[in-house]
Amino acid sequence: MLRTIRLTAAIVCFTLITLLFLDFTGTLHTWFGWLAKIQFLPAVLALNIGVVLFLIVLTLLFGRIYCSVICPLGVFQDAVSWFSGKQKKNRFRYSPALKWLRYGVLAVFILALVAGLNAFVVLLAPYSAYGRMVSSLLAPVWQWGNNLLAYFAERAESYAFYEVDVWMKSLSTLIIAVITLIVLFVLAWRNGRTYCNTICPVGTVLGFISRYSIFKPVIDTSKCNSCGLCARNCKASCINAKAHEIDYSRCVACMDCLGKCKQGAIKYTRRIQKKEGVNTEAVKIKSVTSEQIDNARRSFLSASTIFATSTILKAQEKKVDGGLAAIEDKKIPNRENPIYPPGSLNARNFAQHCTACQLCVSVCPTQVLRPSGNLATLMQPEMSYERGYCRPECAKCAEVCPTDAIHLTSLAEKSAIQIGHAVWIKENCVPLTDGMECGNCARHCPAAAIQMVASDPEIADSPKIPAINVERCIGCGACENLCPSRPFSAIYVTGHQMHRIV
């Protein structure tokens, strides 16, 4: 019963968290966004004392339930290990804890966190690592599937779906996501929870606390016949069957051992003053798990079909303006400073609190957020306006951010924050290069910070060019995005290291 409850809760949490990264509409965040905020490291960085205390108390009571139910990366490794177990049974064995590695990585992680070396921190953050894998590798397939449905729905005169752009937001993030997936897959396939019990800093912290948990799996030595079956199926490799001992700092409380022991020698109960042991990886499968695996196989085949079909359909489309002229994609200008989202206060505060989970990038409706390729802020989101601009009425990024790296109290506050200012490039301006009237930047500026003035003050009917009031400009990027000049806009935004109030 306990294993069934744990499995059901883990599947529900894992599915909902995955959907949070796939939901480009932001709808699910209204109901289930709290699942991102109860992740351990984001809660610590957000100074969410209530959540941190809840997770600590939960661990003190029941062991590392967080790792086996709430953490999506842990559940992902369990799924990979389960598939591996179908190929080769009884493949695990007890191995002593590598304490020097576990606590060494934790010490370096904490030092990097304090020193602001975020490139190292974001690589090891388990929740963020899973988020990057989903947003970089699975989200494009999800979006292609959505586009395929939109394609057929439109031909059926239904607009229940709408097409979205599928594009690579960051090559460096994609490469890191692929490497992370491969490493975790291999480790979980061969050795189960190796990453959680030797590298993951969150696992190490919770493992230290779980040594003192009240409820835990306990071996009844009077019933145990030392068959070693528990140790050969423990994906945490924490059962010493010969000594009837368990390393509770590595036990993830998966409850698999309760059904695996044929002698009924393992029970999940209060700690007793006896030699204890633990077991994991029950091969006995409940019907719900079988259905889940079958659905996963069907989903993979469906996703592959969707990917191929939508690619063919997209290849037949032409990017044209009214069917006449090809539209040249805009290129990213060479900005003096990167642009950080409103509510991040300043570059340093944002870098210290953001774990690069990509949740804000996934839900940004105007696609202005994308992962940074800069080593100092690697994979943390920054803004660019080639595909859209930051709308004053939108605060999706602040709503979903689990660490409060982006924090807004209201839309009125956002409209008053200056994250950068516009810069005019004379050589690219259409009125001067083509002799055509424009004024797009002035017409669409939500802050009324741009006015069109005569390029030659002495000639009243000379081509009009934009004049920027940098004190009123909030850096939303509407001017840059809507400028017709290609491939570089005649006006672009440069970021401020310290945000200002206008």
Coordinates of C-alpha atoms in Angstrom, one line a residue:
M1 CA 0.0 0.0 0.0
L2 CA 2.8 2.5 0.9
R3 CA 4.6 1.8 -2.3
T4 CA 1.4 2.3 -4.3
I5 CA 0.8 5.6 -2.6
R6 CA 4.4 6.7 -3.2
L7 CA 4.2 5.7 -6.9
T8 CA 0.9 7.5 -7.5
A9 CA 2.1 10.7 -5.8
A10 CA 5.4 10.5 -7.7
I11 CA 3.7 10.0 -11.1
V12 CA 1.3 12.9 -10.5
C13 CA 4.0 15.3 -9.4
F14 CA 6.3 14.3 -12.2
T15 CA 3.6 14.6 -14.8
L16 CA 2.4 18.0 -13.6
I17 CA 5.9 19.5 -13.3
T18 CA 6.8 18.3 -16.8
L19 CA 3.6 19.9 -18.1
L20 CA 4.6 23.2 -16.4
F21 CA 7.6 23.3 -18.7
L22 CA 5.6 22.3 -21.8
D23 CA 2.6 24.6 -21.2
F24 CA 3.5 27.6 -23.4
T25 CA 0.1 29.2 -22.6
G26 CA 0.9 29.5 -18.8
T27 CA -2.6 28.1 -18.0
L28 CA -1.4 25.3 -15.7
H29 CA 0.7 27.6 -13.6
T30 CA -2.4 29.1 -12.1
W31 CA -3.3 25.8 -10.5
F32 CA 0.0 23.9 -10.2
G33 CA 2.7 26.5 -10.1
W34 CA 3.2 25.8 -6.4
L35 CA 5.0 22.5 -7.4
A36 CA 7.9 24.6 -8.8
K37 CA 8.0 26.7 -5.6
I38 CA 8.3 23.7 -3.3
Q39 CA 11.5 22.5 -4.9
F40 CA 14.3 22.6 -2.3
L41 CA 17.0 24.8 -3.9
P42 CA 14.5 27.3 -5.4
A43 CA 12.9 27.6 -2.0
V44 CA 16.2 28.2 -0.4
L45 CA 17.2 30.9 -2.9
A46 CA 13.8 32.5 -2.5
L47 CA 14.3 32.5 1.3
N48 CA 10.9 30.7 1.5
I49 CA 11.4 29.7 5.1
G50 CA 8.0 28.0 5.3
V51 CA 8.7 25.6 2.4
V52 CA 12.3 24.9 3.6
L53 CA 11.0 24.0 7.1
F54 CA 8.3 21.9 5.6
L55 CA 10.8 19.8 3.5
I56 CA 13.1 19.5 6.5
V57 CA 10.3 18.3 8.8
L58 CA 9.0 15.9 6.1
T59 CA 12.5 14.4 5.8
L60 CA 12.9 14.1 9.6
L61 CA 9.6 12.3 9.7
F62 CA 9.7 10.0 6.7
G63 CA 13.2 10.1 5.2
R64 CA 14.0 11.3 1.7
I65 CA 10.4 11.4 0.4
Y66 CA 11.3 14.6 -1.4
C67 CA 13.8 12.7 -3.6
S68 CA 11.4 9.9 -4.5
V69 CA 8.2 11.9 -4.9
I70 CA 8.7 15.7 -5.4
C71 CA 12.0 16.0 -7.2
P72 CA 11.3 15.4 -11.0
L73 CA 14.9 14.4 -11.7
G74 CA 14.7 11.7 -9.1
V75 CA 11.5 10.3 -10.5
F76 CA 13.0 10.4 -14.0
Q77 CA 16.0 8.3 -12.8
D78 CA 13.6 5.9 -11.2
A79 CA 11.7 5.5 -14.5
V80 CA 15.0 4.8 -16.4
S81 CA 16.1 2.3 -13.7
W82 CA 12.8 0.5 -13.9
F83 CA 13.1 0.1 -17.7
S84 CA 16.7 -1.2 -17.1
G85 CA 15.4 -3.7 -14.5
K86 CA 13.2 -5.2 -17.2
Q87 CA 16.3 -6.2 -19.1
K88 CA 18.4 -7.4 -16.2
K89 CA 17.0 -8.3 -12.8
N90 CA 18.9 -8.4 -9.5
R91 CA 21.7 -6.2 -11.0
F92 CA 22.5 -4.0 -8.0
R93 CA 24.8 -4.6 -5.1
Y94 CA 25.7 -2.8 -1.9
S95 CA 28.5 -0.2 -2.2
P96 CA 30.0 1.9 0.6
A97 CA 29.1 5.6 0.5
L98 CA 31.6 7.9 -1.2
K99 CA 31.4 10.5 1.6
W100 CA 34.5 12.4 0.4
L101 CA 32.8 12.9 -3.0
R102 CA 29.4 13.7 -1.6
Y103 CA 30.5 16.3 0.9
G104 CA 33.2 17.6 -1.4
V105 CA 30.7 18.4 -4.1
L106 CA 28.4 20.0 -1.5
A107 CA 31.2 22.2 -0.1
V108 CA 32.2 23.4 -3.6
F109 CA 28.5 23.9 -4.5
I110 CA 28.0 26.1 -1.4
L111 CA 31.2 28.1 -2.0
A112 CA 30.2 28.6 -5.6
L113 CA 26.7 29.8 -4.5
V114 CA 28.2 32.3 -2.0
A115 CA 30.8 33.5 -4.5
G116 CA 28.3 33.9 -7.3
L117 CA 29.8 31.3 -9.6
N118 CA 26.5 30.4 -11.0
A119 CA 27.7 28.4 -14.0
F120 CA 28.7 25.6 -11.6
V121 CA 25.6 26.0 -9.4
V122 CA 23.0 25.8 -12.2
L123 CA 24.7 22.6 -13.6
L124 CA 24.1 20.7 -10.4
A125 CA 20.7 22.0 -9.4
P126 CA 18.5 18.9 -9.9
Y127 CA 15.2 20.6 -10.5
S128 CA 16.8 23.1 -13.0
A129 CA 18.6 20.3 -14.7
Y130 CA 15.3 18.5 -15.4
G131 CA 13.7 21.7 -16.5
R132 CA 16.4 22.3 -19.1
M133 CA 16.1 18.8 -20.5
V134 CA 12.3 19.2 -20.9
S135 CA 12.3 22.7 -22.3
S136 CA 15.2 22.1 -24.7
L137 CA 14.5 18.5 -25.8
L138 CA 10.8 17.7 -25.2
A139 CA 9.2 21.1 -25.6
P140 CA 10.0 21.4 -29.3
V141 CA 8.3 18.0 -29.9
W142 CA 5.3 19.1 -27.9
Q143 CA 5.1 22.4 -29.9
W144 CA 5.3 20.5 -33.2
G145 CA 2.5 18.3 -32.1
N146 CA 0.5 21.4 -31.2
N147 CA 1.2 22.9 -34.6
L148 CA 0.1 19.7 -36.3
L149 CA -3.2 19.8 -34.4
A150 CA -3.6 23.5 -35.3
Y151 CA -2.9 22.6 -39.0
F152 CA -5.7 20.1 -39.1
A153 CA -8.1 22.1 -36.9
E154 CA -7.8 25.1 -39.2
R155 CA -8.8 23.0 -42.1
A156 CA -11.8 21.8 -40.1
E157 CA -12.7 25.5 -39.5
S158 CA -11.8 25.2 -35.8
Y159 CA -9.5 27.5 -33.9
A160 CA -9.1 25.5 -30.7
F161 CA -5.4 25.4 -31.4
Y162 CA -3.0 28.0 -32.7
E163 CA 0.5 27.6 -34.1
V164 CA 3.6 28.6 -32.2
D165 CA 7.1 29.2 -33.4
V166 CA 9.6 26.4 -32.7
W167 CA 13.1 27.7 -32.6
M168 CA 16.4 27.0 -30.9
K169 CA 16.7 29.5 -28.0
S170 CA 20.3 28.7 -27.1
L171 CA 22.8 26.3 -28.6
S172 CA 24.9 26.1 -25.4
T173 CA 21.8 25.2 -23.3
L174 CA 20.7 22.6 -25.8
I175 CA 24.2 21.0 -25.7
I176 CA 24.3 21.0 -21.9
A177 CA 20.7 19.5 -21.8
V178 CA 21.8 16.7 -24.2
I179 CA 24.9 15.9 -22.1
T180 CA 22.9 16.0 -18.9
L181 CA 20.4 13.6 -20.3
I182 CA 23.0 11.2 -21.6
V183 CA 25.0 11.2 -18.3
L184 CA 21.9 10.7 -16.1
F185 CA 20.4 8.1 -18.4
V186 CA 23.6 6.0 -18.4
L187 CA 24.0 6.4 -14.6
A188 CA 20.4 5.5 -13.9
W189 CA 20.4 2.6 -16.4
R190 CA 23.5 1.0 -14.9
N191 CA 23.5 2.0 -11.3
G192 CA 20.1 3.5 -10.4
R193 CA 20.4 6.5 -8.0
T194 CA 24.1 7.0 -8.4
Y195 CA 23.7 10.7 -9.2
C196 CA 21.4 11.4 -6.3
N197 CA 23.7 9.7 -3.8
T198 CA 27.1 10.9 -4.9
I199 CA 26.8 14.2 -6.7
C200 CA 23.4 15.9 -6.1
P201 CA 23.9 18.6 -3.4
V202 CA 20.2 18.6 -2.5
G203 CA 20.4 14.8 -2.1
T204 CA 23.4 15.1 0.2
V205 CA 21.8 17.7 2.4
L206 CA 18.5 15.8 2.7
G207 CA 20.5 12.6 3.2
F208 CA 22.3 14.0 6.2
I209 CA 18.9 14.9 7.7
S210 CA 17.3 11.6 6.8
R211 CA 19.8 9.7 9.0
Y212 CA 17.7 11.0 12.0
S213 CA 14.3 10.4 10.4
I214 CA 11.6 8.8 12.7
F215 CA 10.0 6.5 10.2
K216 CA 12.2 4.4 7.9
P217 CA 12.5 0.8 6.5
V218 CA 13.7 -1.5 9.2
I219 CA 15.0 -5.1 8.8
D220 CA 13.7 -7.7 11.3
T221 CA 16.8 -9.9 11.8
S222 CA 14.7 -12.7 13.2
K223 CA 12.9 -13.1 9.9
C224 CA 15.8 -12.3 7.5
N225 CA 17.5 -15.3 6.0
S226 CA 20.4 -13.2 4.5
C227 CA 19.4 -14.1 0.9
G228 CA 20.7 -10.7 -0.3
L229 CA 17.7 -10.2 -2.6
C230 CA 17.1 -6.7 -1.1
A231 CA 20.6 -5.5 -1.8
R232 CA 20.6 -6.9 -5.4
N233 CA 17.5 -4.8 -6.1
C234 CA 18.3 -1.6 -4.2
K235 CA 18.8 1.2 -6.7
A236 CA 20.3 3.3 -4.0
S237 CA 23.0 0.6 -3.3
C238 CA 22.5 1.3 0.4
I239 CA 21.7 -2.1 1.9
N240 CA 24.4 -4.2 3.5
A241 CA 22.6 -7.5 3.6
K242 CA 25.4 -9.4 5.3
A243 CA 25.5 -6.9 8.2
H244 CA 21.7 -6.3 8.1
E245 CA 22.5 -2.6 7.9
I246 CA 21.2 0.3 5.8
D247 CA 22.8 3.7 5.0
Y248 CA 19.7 5.8 5.7
S249 CA 21.5 8.9 4.2
R250 CA 21.2 7.3 0.8
C251 CA 17.8 5.6 1.2
V252 CA 15.2 7.5 -0.9
A253 CA 12.2 5.9 0.8
C254 CA 10.9 4.4 -2.4
M255 CA 9.1 1.6 -0.5
D256 CA 10.1 -1.0 -3.1
C257 CA 11.8 -3.1 -0.5
L258 CA 8.6 -3.7 1.4
G259 CA 7.2 -5.9 -1.4
K260 CA 10.5 -7.4 -2.5
C261 CA 11.4 -9.2 0.6
K262 CA 9.8 -12.7 0.4
Q263 CA 10.3 -13.2 4.2
G264 CA 8.5 -10.0 5.2
A265 CA 11.6 -9.0 7.1
I266 CA 11.4 -5.4 6.1
K267 CA 8.8 -3.0 7.4
Y268 CA 8.5 0.8 7.2
T269 CA 8.1 1.7 10.9
R270 CA 9.6 3.8 13.6
R271 CA 13.3 3.5 14.2
I272 CA 14.4 0.9 16.6
Q273 CA 17.7 0.2 18.4
K274 CA 18.6 -2.7 16.3
K275 CA 20.7 -3.4 13.2
E276 CA 18.6 -2.3 10.4
G277 CA 18.5 -2.7 6.6
V278 CA 16.7 -1.4 3.7
N279 CA 15.5 -2.6 0.3
T280 CA 14.5 -1.0 -3.0
E281 CA 13.3 -1.7 -6.5
A282 CA 10.3 -4.0 -6.2
V283 CA 9.9 -5.9 -9.5
K284 CA 6.3 -6.6 -8.7
I285 CA 4.4 -4.2 -10.8
K286 CA 1.0 -2.7 -10.1
S287 CA -1.5 -2.2 -12.9
V288 CA -1.1 1.6 -12.8
T289 CA 2.6 1.3 -13.5
S290 CA 2.1 -1.0 -16.5
E291 CA -0.4 1.4 -18.0
Q292 CA 2.0 4.2 -17.4
I293 CA 4.7 2.4 -19.3
D294 CA 2.4 1.5 -22.2
N295 CA 1.3 5.1 -22.4
A296 CA 5.0 6.2 -22.5
R297 CA 5.7 3.9 -25.4
R298 CA 2.7 5.1 -27.3
S299 CA 3.6 8.7 -26.5
F300 CA 7.1 8.2 -27.9
L301 CA 5.8 6.7 -31.1
S302 CA 3.2 9.4 -31.4
A303 CA 5.7 12.2 -30.8
S304 CA 8.0 10.7 -33.5
T305 CA 5.2 10.7 -36.0
I306 CA 4.2 14.2 -35.1
F307 CA 7.8 15.4 -35.4
A308 CA 8.1 14.0 -38.9
T309 CA 4.7 15.1 -40.1
S310 CA 4.9 18.6 -38.8
T311 CA 8.5 19.0 -40.2
I312 CA 7.2 18.1 -43.7
L313 CA 4.3 20.5 -43.4
K314 CA 6.5 23.3 -42.2
A315 CA 9.0 22.7 -45.0
Q316 CA 6.2 23.5 -47.5
E317 CA 5.5 26.9 -46.0
K318 CA 7.2 30.1 -47.2
K319 CA 8.0 33.0 -45.0
V320 CA 6.8 35.8 -47.1
D321 CA 5.2 39.3 -46.7
G322 CA 1.9 39.2 -48.4
G323 CA 3.1 36.4 -50.7
L324 CA 5.5 38.8 -52.5
A325 CA 8.8 39.5 -50.7
A326 CA 10.8 37.2 -48.5
I327 CA 11.1 38.4 -44.9
E328 CA 14.7 38.4 -43.6
D329 CA 15.1 37.3 -40.0
K330 CA 16.4 39.9 -37.6
K331 CA 19.8 39.4 -36.0
I332 CA 20.8 40.1 -32.4
P333 CA 22.6 43.4 -32.1
N334 CA 25.8 43.8 -30.2
R335 CA 24.4 45.1 -26.9
E336 CA 26.7 46.9 -24.4
N337 CA 24.9 45.2 -21.5
P338 CA 22.5 42.3 -21.4
I339 CA 18.8 43.0 -20.6
Y340 CA 17.3 41.4 -17.5
P341 CA 13.6 41.0 -16.9
P342 CA 11.6 43.6 -15.0
G343 CA 11.6 42.7 -11.3
S344 CA 15.1 41.3 -11.2
L345 CA 16.4 44.5 -9.6
N346 CA 19.9 44.2 -10.9
A347 CA 22.3 41.9 -12.7
R348 CA 24.0 40.7 -9.5
N349 CA 20.7 40.0 -7.6
F350 CA 19.4 38.1 -10.6
A351 CA 22.5 36.0 -11.1
Q352 CA 22.6 35.0 -7.4
H353 CA 19.0 33.9 -7.3
C354 CA 18.3 32.4 -10.7
T355 CA 18.8 28.6 -11.1
A356 CA 18.4 28.6 -14.9
C357 CA 15.4 26.2 -14.7
Q358 CA 14.0 27.7 -18.0
L359 CA 10.5 27.9 -16.6
C360 CA 10.2 31.6 -17.4
V361 CA 11.6 31.0 -20.9
S362 CA 9.0 28.3 -21.5
V363 CA 6.0 30.5 -20.6
C364 CA 7.1 33.8 -22.1
P365 CA 4.3 34.6 -24.6
T366 CA 6.3 37.0 -26.7
Q367 CA 9.5 34.9 -26.8
V368 CA 11.8 37.7 -25.6
L369 CA 13.5 35.5 -23.0
R370 CA 16.2 33.1 -24.0
P371 CA 19.1 31.3 -22.1
S372 CA 22.3 33.2 -21.9
G373 CA 25.5 31.9 -23.6
N374 CA 27.7 34.0 -21.4
L375 CA 29.8 31.9 -19.1
A376 CA 29.2 34.1 -16.1
T377 CA 25.4 33.9 -16.5
L378 CA 25.3 30.6 -18.3
M379 CA 21.8 29.4 -19.2
Q380 CA 20.2 32.1 -17.1
P381 CA 17.5 34.0 -19.0
E382 CA 18.2 37.3 -20.7
M383 CA 16.0 39.4 -23.0
S384 CA 16.2 40.0 -26.7
Y385 CA 13.6 41.4 -29.1
E386 CA 14.0 39.8 -32.5
R387 CA 10.7 37.8 -32.1
G388 CA 8.7 40.1 -29.8
Y389 CA 8.8 42.7 -27.1
C390 CA 8.1 42.8 -23.4
R391 CA 4.4 43.8 -23.1
P392 CA 3.6 46.0 -20.2
E393 CA 0.4 44.0 -19.4
C394 CA 2.3 40.7 -19.0
A395 CA 4.0 39.4 -15.9
K396 CA 4.2 35.6 -16.6
C397 CA 7.9 35.3 -15.8
A398 CA 7.4 36.8 -12.3
E399 CA 4.4 34.6 -11.7
V400 CA 6.2 31.3 -12.4
C401 CA 9.7 32.1 -11.1
P402 CA 10.2 29.7 -8.1
T403 CA 13.1 31.5 -6.6
D404 CA 11.8 35.1 -6.7
A405 CA 14.7 36.1 -9.0
I406 CA 12.0 37.9 -10.9
H407 CA 9.6 39.6 -8.4
L408 CA 6.8 42.0 -9.3
T409 CA 4.0 43.2 -7.0
S410 CA 1.8 44.6 -9.8
L411 CA 1.7 45.5 -13.5
A412 CA 1.9 49.2 -12.5
E413 CA 5.2 48.5 -10.9
K414 CA 6.5 46.8 -14.0
S415 CA 5.5 49.8 -16.2
A416 CA 7.6 52.0 -14.0
I417 CA 10.8 49.9 -14.2
Q418 CA 13.5 50.9 -16.6
I419 CA 15.5 47.8 -17.6
G420 CA 17.3 49.6 -20.3
H421 CA 17.0 52.4 -22.9
A422 CA 16.8 52.6 -26.7
V423 CA 19.7 53.6 -28.9
W424 CA 19.2 54.9 -32.4
I425 CA 21.4 53.7 -35.3
K426 CA 21.3 56.4 -38.1
E427 CA 22.8 54.1 -40.8
N428 CA 19.9 51.6 -40.5
C429 CA 16.9 54.0 -40.3
V430 CA 14.5 53.6 -43.2
P431 CA 13.6 57.3 -43.7
L432 CA 17.3 58.0 -44.3
T433 CA 18.2 54.8 -46.2
D434 CA 15.1 54.5 -48.4
G435 CA 13.6 58.0 -48.3
M436 CA 10.3 56.5 -46.9
E437 CA 8.2 57.7 -44.0
C438 CA 8.1 55.3 -41.1
G439 CA 7.6 56.3 -37.4
N440 CA 6.9 52.7 -36.3
C441 CA 9.0 53.1 -33.2
A442 CA 7.2 56.3 -32.1
R443 CA 3.7 54.9 -32.8
H444 CA 4.1 51.8 -30.8
C445 CA 6.2 53.1 -27.8
P446 CA 4.0 52.4 -24.7
A447 CA 6.0 54.9 -22.7
A448 CA 5.7 57.7 -25.3
A449 CA 9.5 58.0 -25.1
I450 CA 10.0 58.5 -28.8
Q451 CA 9.0 61.4 -31.0
M452 CA 9.6 61.9 -34.7
V453 CA 11.5 65.1 -35.6
A454 CA 12.9 66.5 -38.8
S455 CA 16.3 65.1 -39.7
D456 CA 17.4 68.6 -40.8
P457 CA 16.0 71.2 -38.4
E458 CA 16.3 73.9 -41.1
I459 CA 14.2 71.9 -43.6
A460 CA 10.6 71.4 -42.3
D461 CA 9.8 68.6 -44.8
S462 CA 13.0 66.7 -44.4
P463 CA 12.7 62.9 -43.5
K464 CA 11.6 62.5 -39.9
I465 CA 13.8 60.5 -37.5
P466 CA 13.2 59.3 -34.0
A467 CA 14.3 61.3 -31.0
I468 CA 14.5 59.2 -27.8
N469 CA 13.8 60.5 -24.3
V470 CA 16.1 58.1 -22.4
E471 CA 14.5 59.2 -19.1
R472 CA 11.1 57.9 -20.1
C473 CA 12.2 54.8 -22.0
I474 CA 11.6 51.6 -20.0
G475 CA 13.5 49.3 -22.4
C476 CA 10.5 47.1 -23.4
G477 CA 11.9 46.6 -26.9
A478 CA 8.7 47.5 -28.8
C479 CA 10.6 49.9 -31.0
E480 CA 13.4 47.4 -31.7
N481 CA 11.0 44.6 -32.5
L482 CA 8.7 46.6 -34.8
C483 CA 11.4 48.5 -36.7
P484 CA 11.1 47.4 -40.4
S485 CA 14.9 47.6 -40.9
R486 CA 16.5 44.2 -41.6
P487 CA 18.6 42.4 -40.6
F488 CA 19.5 44.9 -37.8
S489 CA 17.0 47.3 -36.4
A490 CA 17.6 51.0 -36.6
I491 CA 16.8 51.2 -32.9
Y492 CA 17.8 48.7 -30.2
V493 CA 17.8 48.4 -26.5
T494 CA 20.9 48.3 -24.3
G495 CA 20.4 46.9 -20.7
H496 CA 21.0 48.5 -17.4
Q497 CA 23.1 46.7 -14.8
M498 CA 20.9 48.4 -12.1
H499 CA 17.2 48.8 -12.9
R500 CA 15.7 52.2 -12.3
I501 CA 12.3 53.7 -11.6
V502 CA 11.0 56.2 -14.2

